[in-house]
Every structure is written in C-alpha cells, then in structure tokens.
XYZ file of C-alpha atoms in Angstrom:
436
model
C 0.291 0.297 -0.021
C 3.259 2.247 0.180
C 4.856 1.615 -2.714
C 1.860 0.571 -5.124
C 1.637 3.856 -6.317
C 5.468 4.298 -7.706
C 4.198 1.949 -10.311
C 0.586 2.925 -10.747
C 1.789 6.521 -11.505
C 3.368 5.393 -14.780
C -0.184 4.583 -15.941
C -1.730 7.197 -13.926
C 0.172 10.086 -15.698
C 1.035 10.840 -19.446
C 5.026 9.205 -19.771
C 6.964 10.269 -22.765
C 9.000 7.438 -24.055
C 6.753 4.465 -23.733
C 6.761 1.715 -26.330
C 3.276 0.756 -25.897
C -0.203 1.885 -24.958
C -1.246 1.872 -21.246
C -4.410 2.457 -20.053
C -6.126 5.637 -20.403
C -4.725 8.945 -19.087
C -6.562 10.751 -16.571
C -4.691 12.398 -14.417
C -1.985 15.382 -15.616
C -0.014 15.861 -12.923
C 3.292 18.069 -13.321
C 6.588 16.380 -12.305
C 6.549 18.122 -8.682
C 2.817 17.100 -8.582
C 4.001 13.641 -8.857
C 6.635 14.042 -6.540
C 4.609 15.861 -3.655
C 2.331 12.200 -4.135
C 5.101 10.429 -3.936
C 6.917 11.812 -0.885
C 2.960 13.107 0.931
C 3.280 9.255 2.442
C 6.232 10.478 4.056
C 5.300 13.701 5.299
C 2.494 11.229 7.021
C 4.598 8.602 7.947
C 7.177 10.552 9.099
C 4.676 12.305 11.782
C 3.270 8.681 12.709
C 6.597 7.382 13.546
C 6.925 9.863 16.437
C 3.397 8.132 18.060
C 3.989 4.214 17.209
C 6.561 3.570 19.974
C 4.145 4.730 22.970
C 1.042 3.688 21.476
C 2.628 0.513 21.306
C 5.041 0.300 24.370
C 2.582 2.252 26.757
C -1.743 1.697 25.771
C -2.282 -0.501 22.995
C 0.185 -3.053 22.752
C 1.915 -4.329 19.604
C -0.550 -6.478 18.179
C -3.490 -3.317 18.489
C -1.676 -0.626 16.767
C -0.624 -3.271 13.955
C -4.296 -4.431 13.456
C -5.770 -0.708 13.284
C -3.208 0.781 10.677
C -3.691 -1.436 8.822
C -6.903 -1.618 8.611
C -7.401 1.928 8.357
C -4.500 1.729 5.469
C -6.617 -0.769 2.815
C -9.613 1.498 3.474
C -7.608 4.412 2.188
C -6.238 1.956 -0.060
C -9.380 1.287 -1.646
C -10.509 5.115 -1.907
C -6.985 5.698 -3.745
C -8.744 6.526 -7.222
C -11.626 7.930 -6.339
C -9.283 10.262 -4.280
C -6.824 10.939 -7.606
C -9.840 11.425 -9.802
C -10.929 14.093 -7.753
C -8.526 15.929 -7.609
C -4.645 16.393 -7.221
C -5.032 18.044 -3.376
C -7.342 15.077 -2.499
C -5.156 12.667 -3.211
C -2.274 14.537 -1.237
C -4.393 14.426 1.545
C -5.028 10.683 1.707
C -1.333 9.979 0.617
C -0.018 11.966 4.126
C -3.292 10.126 6.091
C -2.140 6.762 4.458
C 1.457 7.529 5.808
C 0.374 8.718 9.106
C -1.252 5.409 9.870
C 1.433 3.239 8.302
C 4.209 5.343 10.099
C 2.809 3.292 13.251
C 4.109 0.231 11.683
C 7.473 -0.010 12.097
C 8.285 1.664 15.816
C 5.266 -0.959 16.815
C 6.791 -3.936 15.089
C 10.635 -2.857 17.023
C 8.632 -3.196 19.885
C 6.956 -6.640 19.030
C 10.686 -8.060 17.732
C 11.921 -7.339 21.496
C 9.673 -9.238 23.245
C 9.678 -12.228 21.144
C 13.841 -12.185 19.855
C 16.869 -13.079 21.619
C 19.786 -11.602 20.964
C 21.330 -14.826 19.094
C 18.496 -14.436 17.036
C 17.505 -11.109 16.210
C 19.269 -10.867 12.480
C 16.413 -13.652 11.204
C 13.893 -11.258 12.971
C 15.279 -7.960 11.378
C 15.728 -9.899 8.314
C 11.814 -10.502 8.303
C 10.913 -6.940 9.195
C 13.137 -5.313 6.774
C 12.835 -7.883 4.283
C 8.635 -6.984 3.811
C 10.740 -5.763 0.720
C 8.922 -9.198 -0.533
C 5.989 -7.611 -0.781
C 7.605 -4.898 -3.023
C 8.322 -7.511 -5.210
C 4.769 -8.904 -4.842
C 2.804 -5.137 -5.472
C 5.281 -4.339 -8.171
C 5.058 -7.330 -10.359
C 1.587 -7.008 -10.000
C 0.727 -3.500 -10.383
C 1.799 -4.346 -14.275
C -0.959 -6.572 -15.063
C -3.399 -5.310 -13.150
C -3.099 -2.117 -15.272
C -2.288 -3.359 -18.723
C -5.820 -6.091 -17.711
C -8.346 -3.698 -15.694
C -6.870 -0.294 -15.568
C -4.863 1.614 -12.584
C -7.662 1.324 -10.577
C -6.936 -1.615 -9.718
C -3.390 -1.011 -8.942
C -5.168 0.140 -5.749
C -8.106 -2.101 -5.127
C -6.415 -5.593 -5.354
C -3.949 -4.638 -2.442
C -6.493 -2.957 0.109
C -8.907 -5.978 -0.719
C -5.488 -8.234 0.388
C -4.507 -5.972 3.284
C -8.150 -6.306 4.822
C -7.623 -10.186 4.159
C -4.159 -9.736 5.842
C -5.767 -7.923 9.584
C -7.629 -11.381 10.211
C -4.943 -13.504 9.612
C -2.786 -11.580 11.857
C -5.659 -10.922 14.732
C -5.701 -14.984 15.546
C -1.668 -15.741 15.119
C 0.285 -12.638 16.740
C 0.063 -11.619 20.658
C 2.613 -8.773 22.135
C 4.512 -11.691 24.129
C 5.194 -14.867 24.872
C 3.904 -15.394 27.631
C -0.148 -14.679 26.442
C 0.059 -16.613 23.490
C -1.864 -19.191 23.534
C -0.411 -21.489 20.345
C 3.420 -21.413 21.561
C 5.148 -24.078 24.151
C 5.357 -23.351 27.546
C 8.982 -25.238 26.990
C 9.106 -22.545 23.889
C 8.139 -19.405 25.890
C 10.519 -20.423 29.032
C 13.193 -20.172 26.037
C 12.095 -17.072 25.112
C 11.902 -14.980 28.191
C 15.076 -16.496 29.840
C 16.934 -15.003 26.845
C 14.994 -11.730 26.436
C 16.111 -9.285 29.592
C 13.610 -6.502 29.794
C 13.110 -4.640 33.067
C 10.985 -2.074 31.606
C 7.612 -2.446 32.587
C 4.808 0.013 32.716
C 4.459 4.262 31.650
C 7.936 4.928 31.920
C 9.096 7.988 29.962
C 12.265 7.407 28.102
C 15.683 9.185 28.298
C 14.659 11.699 25.748
C 17.641 14.022 26.021
C 20.316 11.806 26.912
C 19.753 9.469 24.191
C 19.597 12.804 21.415
C 23.167 13.521 22.974
C 24.351 9.939 22.839
C 26.896 9.340 20.129
C 25.956 5.747 19.259
C 22.791 7.143 18.450
C 23.534 10.095 16.953
C 25.634 7.794 14.336
C 22.623 5.306 13.954
C 20.453 8.028 12.860
C 22.818 9.048 10.452
C 23.427 6.241 9.008
C 19.479 5.421 9.375
C 19.084 8.511 7.178
C 21.470 6.749 4.688
C 19.060 3.684 4.677
C 16.474 5.668 3.934
C 17.903 7.512 1.352
C 19.353 4.270 -0.841
C 15.996 2.619 -0.702
C 13.506 5.324 -0.875
C 15.184 6.443 -3.850
C 14.619 3.388 -5.338
C 11.358 2.990 -4.435
C 10.183 6.231 -5.750
C 12.478 6.401 -8.741
C 13.284 3.406 -10.215
C 10.055 2.490 -12.090
C 9.987 6.150 -13.461
C 13.583 5.706 -14.091
C 12.858 2.427 -15.823
C 10.036 3.214 -17.924
C 10.943 6.810 -19.543
C 15.221 6.713 -19.326
C 15.977 2.845 -20.397
C 12.894 2.518 -22.121
C 11.243 -0.838 -20.831
C 7.449 -1.252 -21.243
C 4.801 -1.032 -18.243
C 4.490 -4.403 -17.462
C 8.559 -4.926 -17.734
C 9.186 -1.794 -15.224
C 6.764 -3.155 -13.191
C 7.910 -6.666 -12.652
C 11.668 -5.384 -13.105
C 11.224 -3.223 -9.985
C 9.172 -5.932 -7.930
C 12.524 -7.840 -9.085
C 14.551 -5.862 -7.503
C 13.063 -5.451 -4.031
C 12.521 -9.556 -4.252
C 16.376 -10.025 -3.951
C 17.070 -7.224 -1.443
C 14.475 -9.147 0.607
C 16.031 -12.195 0.065
C 19.962 -10.969 1.103
C 17.600 -9.997 3.830
C 16.616 -12.725 5.228
C 20.070 -14.550 4.171
C 22.415 -11.950 5.984
C 20.902 -11.942 8.797
C 20.827 -16.185 9.135
C 24.115 -15.728 8.230
C 25.173 -12.814 10.696
C 23.398 -15.248 13.936
C 25.728 -18.375 12.679
C 28.271 -16.020 12.568
C 27.766 -15.002 16.608
C 26.474 -18.406 17.970
C 29.729 -20.035 16.868
C 32.004 -16.690 17.797
C 33.755 -16.283 14.063
C 33.166 -12.617 14.919
C 32.353 -10.106 17.376
C 29.278 -8.178 17.455
C 31.072 -4.588 16.764
C 33.333 -6.400 14.067
C 29.477 -7.566 12.093
C 27.688 -4.534 12.227
C 31.143 -2.246 11.169
C 31.553 -5.036 8.207
C 27.775 -5.180 7.441
C 27.914 -1.590 7.269
C 30.098 -1.382 4.528
C 28.023 -3.679 2.462
C 24.930 -2.448 2.839
C 26.088 1.367 2.698
C 29.707 2.044 1.138
C 29.736 -0.682 -1.155
C 25.856 0.452 -2.947
C 26.746 4.254 -3.121
C 29.321 3.512 -4.926
C 28.336 1.674 -7.432
C 25.293 3.759 -7.664
C 28.272 6.178 -9.497
C 27.896 3.875 -12.500
C 24.603 4.783 -13.395
C 25.520 8.488 -13.730
C 28.042 7.312 -16.529
C 25.797 7.745 -20.241
C 28.165 4.104 -21.643
C 26.417 1.678 -21.218
C 23.396 -0.433 -22.468
C 19.842 -0.381 -20.452
C 20.631 -3.748 -19.486
C 24.125 -3.145 -17.428
C 21.933 -0.225 -15.881
C 19.603 -2.636 -14.540
C 22.712 -4.823 -13.446
C 23.971 -2.322 -10.941
C 20.725 -0.934 -9.327
C 19.853 -4.776 -8.824
C 23.345 -5.291 -7.694
C 23.465 -2.598 -5.231
C 20.289 -2.857 -3.962
C 20.582 -6.923 -3.164
C 24.369 -6.057 -1.257
C 22.089 -3.200 0.458
C 20.499 -6.713 1.951
C 23.559 -6.064 4.346
C 21.282 -3.725 6.546
C 19.569 -6.416 8.021
C 22.847 -6.516 9.994
C 23.718 -2.598 10.383
C 21.352 -0.063 10.635
C 18.759 -2.032 11.052
C 19.650 -3.971 14.033
C 21.909 -1.453 15.952
C 19.475 -0.083 17.806
C 18.702 -3.243 19.477
C 22.390 -3.670 20.610
C 22.011 -0.013 22.554
C 18.260 -0.334 24.481
C 16.254 -3.240 24.930
C 13.852 -1.367 27.295
C 13.581 1.943 25.133
C 13.732 -0.118 21.197
C 10.473 1.275 20.348
C 11.205 4.534 20.985
C 14.434 4.900 19.692
C 13.206 2.709 16.360
C 10.454 5.333 15.497
C 12.851 8.381 16.108
C 15.425 6.059 13.389
C 11.981 5.322 11.493
C 11.376 8.940 11.340
C 14.546 10.276 9.544
C 14.383 7.144 7.124
C 11.239 8.491 6.524
C 12.797 12.306 6.423
C 14.786 10.909 3.746
C 12.224 8.993 1.281
C 10.514 12.706 1.904
C 13.284 14.734 0.204
C 14.530 11.933 -2.467
C 11.312 12.060 -4.821
C 11.545 16.015 -4.341
C 15.305 16.347 -5.629
C 14.598 13.731 -8.356
C 12.020 15.653 -9.552
C 13.671 18.518 -9.299
C 16.835 17.471 -11.633
C 14.472 16.016 -14.046
C 11.690 17.809 -14.333
C 12.434 18.918 -17.951
C 14.056 15.956 -19.191
C 13.423 12.899 -17.239
C 13.990 10.237 -20.476
C 17.467 10.678 -20.801
C 20.503 8.966 -18.526
C 22.367 12.109 -18.217
C 19.405 14.024 -16.600
C 19.164 11.393 -13.901
C 23.127 12.011 -12.890
C 23.007 14.391 -10.020
C 20.714 12.320 -8.726
C 22.829 9.403 -8.922
C 25.703 11.786 -7.738
C 23.981 12.822 -4.685
C 22.364 9.471 -3.274
C 25.890 7.882 -4.041
C 27.434 9.996 -1.968
C 24.511 10.124 1.420
C 25.094 6.439 1.095
C 28.862 6.362 1.407
C 29.362 8.870 3.840
C 26.997 7.690 6.243
C 28.510 4.430 6.337
C 31.562 5.485 6.854
C 30.455 7.614 9.754
C 29.430 4.546 11.469
C 32.592 2.598 11.044
C 34.181 6.230 12.953
C 31.173 6.622 15.655
C 29.092 3.534 15.783
C 28.903 1.321 19.013
C 26.710 -1.889 20.291
C 27.305 -1.941 23.598
C 24.410 -1.395 25.427
C 24.010 2.580 26.227
C 23.556 3.853 30.156
C 20.424 5.483 29.668
C 19.096 2.124 29.099
C 18.874 1.712 32.693
C 18.153 5.617 34.047
C 14.634 5.509 34.132
C 14.581 2.023 35.382
C 16.752 2.475 38.391
C 14.441 5.349 39.518
C 11.301 3.327 39.216
C 12.866 0.579 40.926
C 14.011 2.696 43.934
C 10.280 4.143 44.333
C 9.308 0.981 44.411
C 11.218 -0.415 47.037
C 9.983 3.068 49.113
C 6.422 1.560 48.939
C 7.562 -1.983 49.893
C 9.037 0.114 52.430
C 6.257 2.383 53.610
C 3.600 -1.153 53.565
C 5.847 -2.485 55.518
C 5.772 -0.172 58.026
C 2.296 0.064 57.883
C 2.113 -3.277 58.394
C-alpha cells in the first residue's frame, strides 16, 4: 500500500518514452506534483513514527496498533482511485493520511521484536521485518499486470482487499509477548523469556535528552538516514527511471522493479541468518559484524550508484547495477536495522520511532530532489546524473561515519529510568511494611 503508487503513477500520468499503449490517461500532474504525491506518504509517515512507539509500549500493545493501522490503511487504499480522480489536493491529503497510519507500523514492530527475539536470533527477526521488501516485489510485479488488464484503479483495489484479509490472519496468530500467546509450548515460552532481559515495565518515560545526545545513537541516526535515502530513492525513482530513461514497458517496469526488491528481501533473510550463525559460533564479534555489514549495506551500493551516472552503457548494464546495489544493501539487516537493539532493549520502540522518522525524512526529500533534476528531461540518462551522485554521496558518507562513531554497547541511559523506578518501588514496599 506504500509502494504501489510508484508503478501506478506510470499509468496514471502521461509518460513520454513509452513503447506501448497503457490504460487511458485521466490525470495531468506535473513532475513536481508527482513528487509531492509520492512524498506525501512520507510526510504523514514521519508524524506517525513519533506516536507508534508510545502507543505500542504504553497503551495498546503492538498487536492492536498494527491491526488498526493496517485496517485503516486498507480502507484508504481502496478510496485512492476516487481521490485521484477528484483532484490532486484530495489525493495528496489521502496519501498523507495513509502515511500517518503506516507510520505506526515500524515502531510497533520494533517493540514486538524486542519481546520475542533472543539476541542470537535478532538477525532473522530483523531480516523478516526489513524483508517485507518481498511485499514490494509482489506489489510491483502484479501492478503492471493489473494495470494492463483492468486499468490503474486495480493497482489500488487489489492490495486494499488483500490488506483487509491480512488483518484477520494477524489478529488470530500474533500476540504481544510469549507469556500471553495461547499457541506456543511452555518450553518455547521459557526459552524466549529467559533469553530476553527487558526490565522496563509500565509507563516509564524514555530518557529523550540522553538518547539525543548519545554519540552511538546519533551515528545510528545518520546511517539510518542513508538507509532511507537509498531505499526510498529506488522505491520512488526506479519505476520512473526504468520506464522513462531506459524505455521499459509498463509490465516489464513493474516486474523488474519488483525483482529488485525480491532479491533484496532474499538477501535480508540470508544475511540475517548468516550473521546469527557468525555470532553463535563466535566467528565475529558483534562490533566487527555491524561495521563490516555497514560497508556492504551502504558504502558499496553507494559506489555502484556512481556508475549509473555514466551515460556509456546499455539498459541491461544499468539494470544489473541497480539490482546488485540493492541486493548488497540487504546487509542493512545486520547494520542499521539491528544496531538499535544493541544500544537499548528497554526503549527500543522509542529509538525505533526516531530512527524510522529519519528514514522517512529521507523518503520525503528524495523524490523532490529527483523531480528537480529530471523535470525537463527525464527520458535521458544524463538528466539523472546529479541524482545518482547525490544518492551515492549520502550512502557512502553515512556508512563511513558509522564505522568511526558507531557502537554496539548497551547505553547507560537504558537503565536510568528503571533505576529510579526501582527505588520508588522499594520505598513503596518499605512504607507498606511500616503500615503493617
């Protein structure tokens, strides 16, 4: 529901480099308007991230938060065709609302993983979370087929219906923590609960000031911004680049864009699994693993993007480079995707919300930058050169700074509020004893 618009826009708005006829064009949005529609989701998403963590950890729980936000997002997706046909402003408002709803998902998911994943299995859990890119593959692959067969409206309807069905499955299979899950064995509950040391309970305020002045947290934030820039640049620009600059057909654009994310999803799972093995067998220390992973997840993909700015290769070469860069970026499972759990377990939902907000901020800026440089000539590779240079610089710089400043040590502020709470609890116990 977040990414289907990237392919749908190719059919919704006039495109100049097509080699085929697609569904009837009903919209006449400028490149800037297209950029705002794509970025509008991330405007709302940025705000939603700030509320997802507290709502999941202190009020509703992750299960209810994810259920409600997915249900609301599905309804908005079903309303998208009508909103787009009504006006640009209506569609923009809907996308902002859709983003706000989706913004609750990742912080709530961070909290859920913290309750379920023992340290030596976090790579697989984070890989599953980030590996949601497989949904991007399915979405982009089906979008092209649905658009050609039934019109671009079904690029929204199909995924809204699917999301409604998904919420039913979620409600009956997922619970907030092992202690309350009715379907897992006692031995499995014991294994998980013994392996996870979460001491914070109840409504404990996160140490915001300490978090925002922590060098490891700031380093993670910078690297996460780079992650967001790279990922959302591909999400929002790849279909446009493939269709306009490289001249691929609408069906091929959807499938190829989807393949990029399918391969990334596979690598997310694979690298997460291999990282867990390396830690269990003590082949690498956690610190070395995170920093080596940052080279592969950020530095190498950034360098590969420079090649895309060179107008001397065939479309096949450009496509191969994009696929390779995104596949290697799958190491993000072991770098920015997992580093937050190294720094804190008690406030991971709040830190996750902060990190995801920065990732989202990159998603807001990226399509606007792309539109600025390609607004007059998006059918030539040369017009995309500045975009690739900027994206390359962001990825490389964010990865290198983490190698210098990043940490895998649990931070002192992780226990600050808990210590105060324990003292207050002990005073309460003493008062009760005195009264007795």
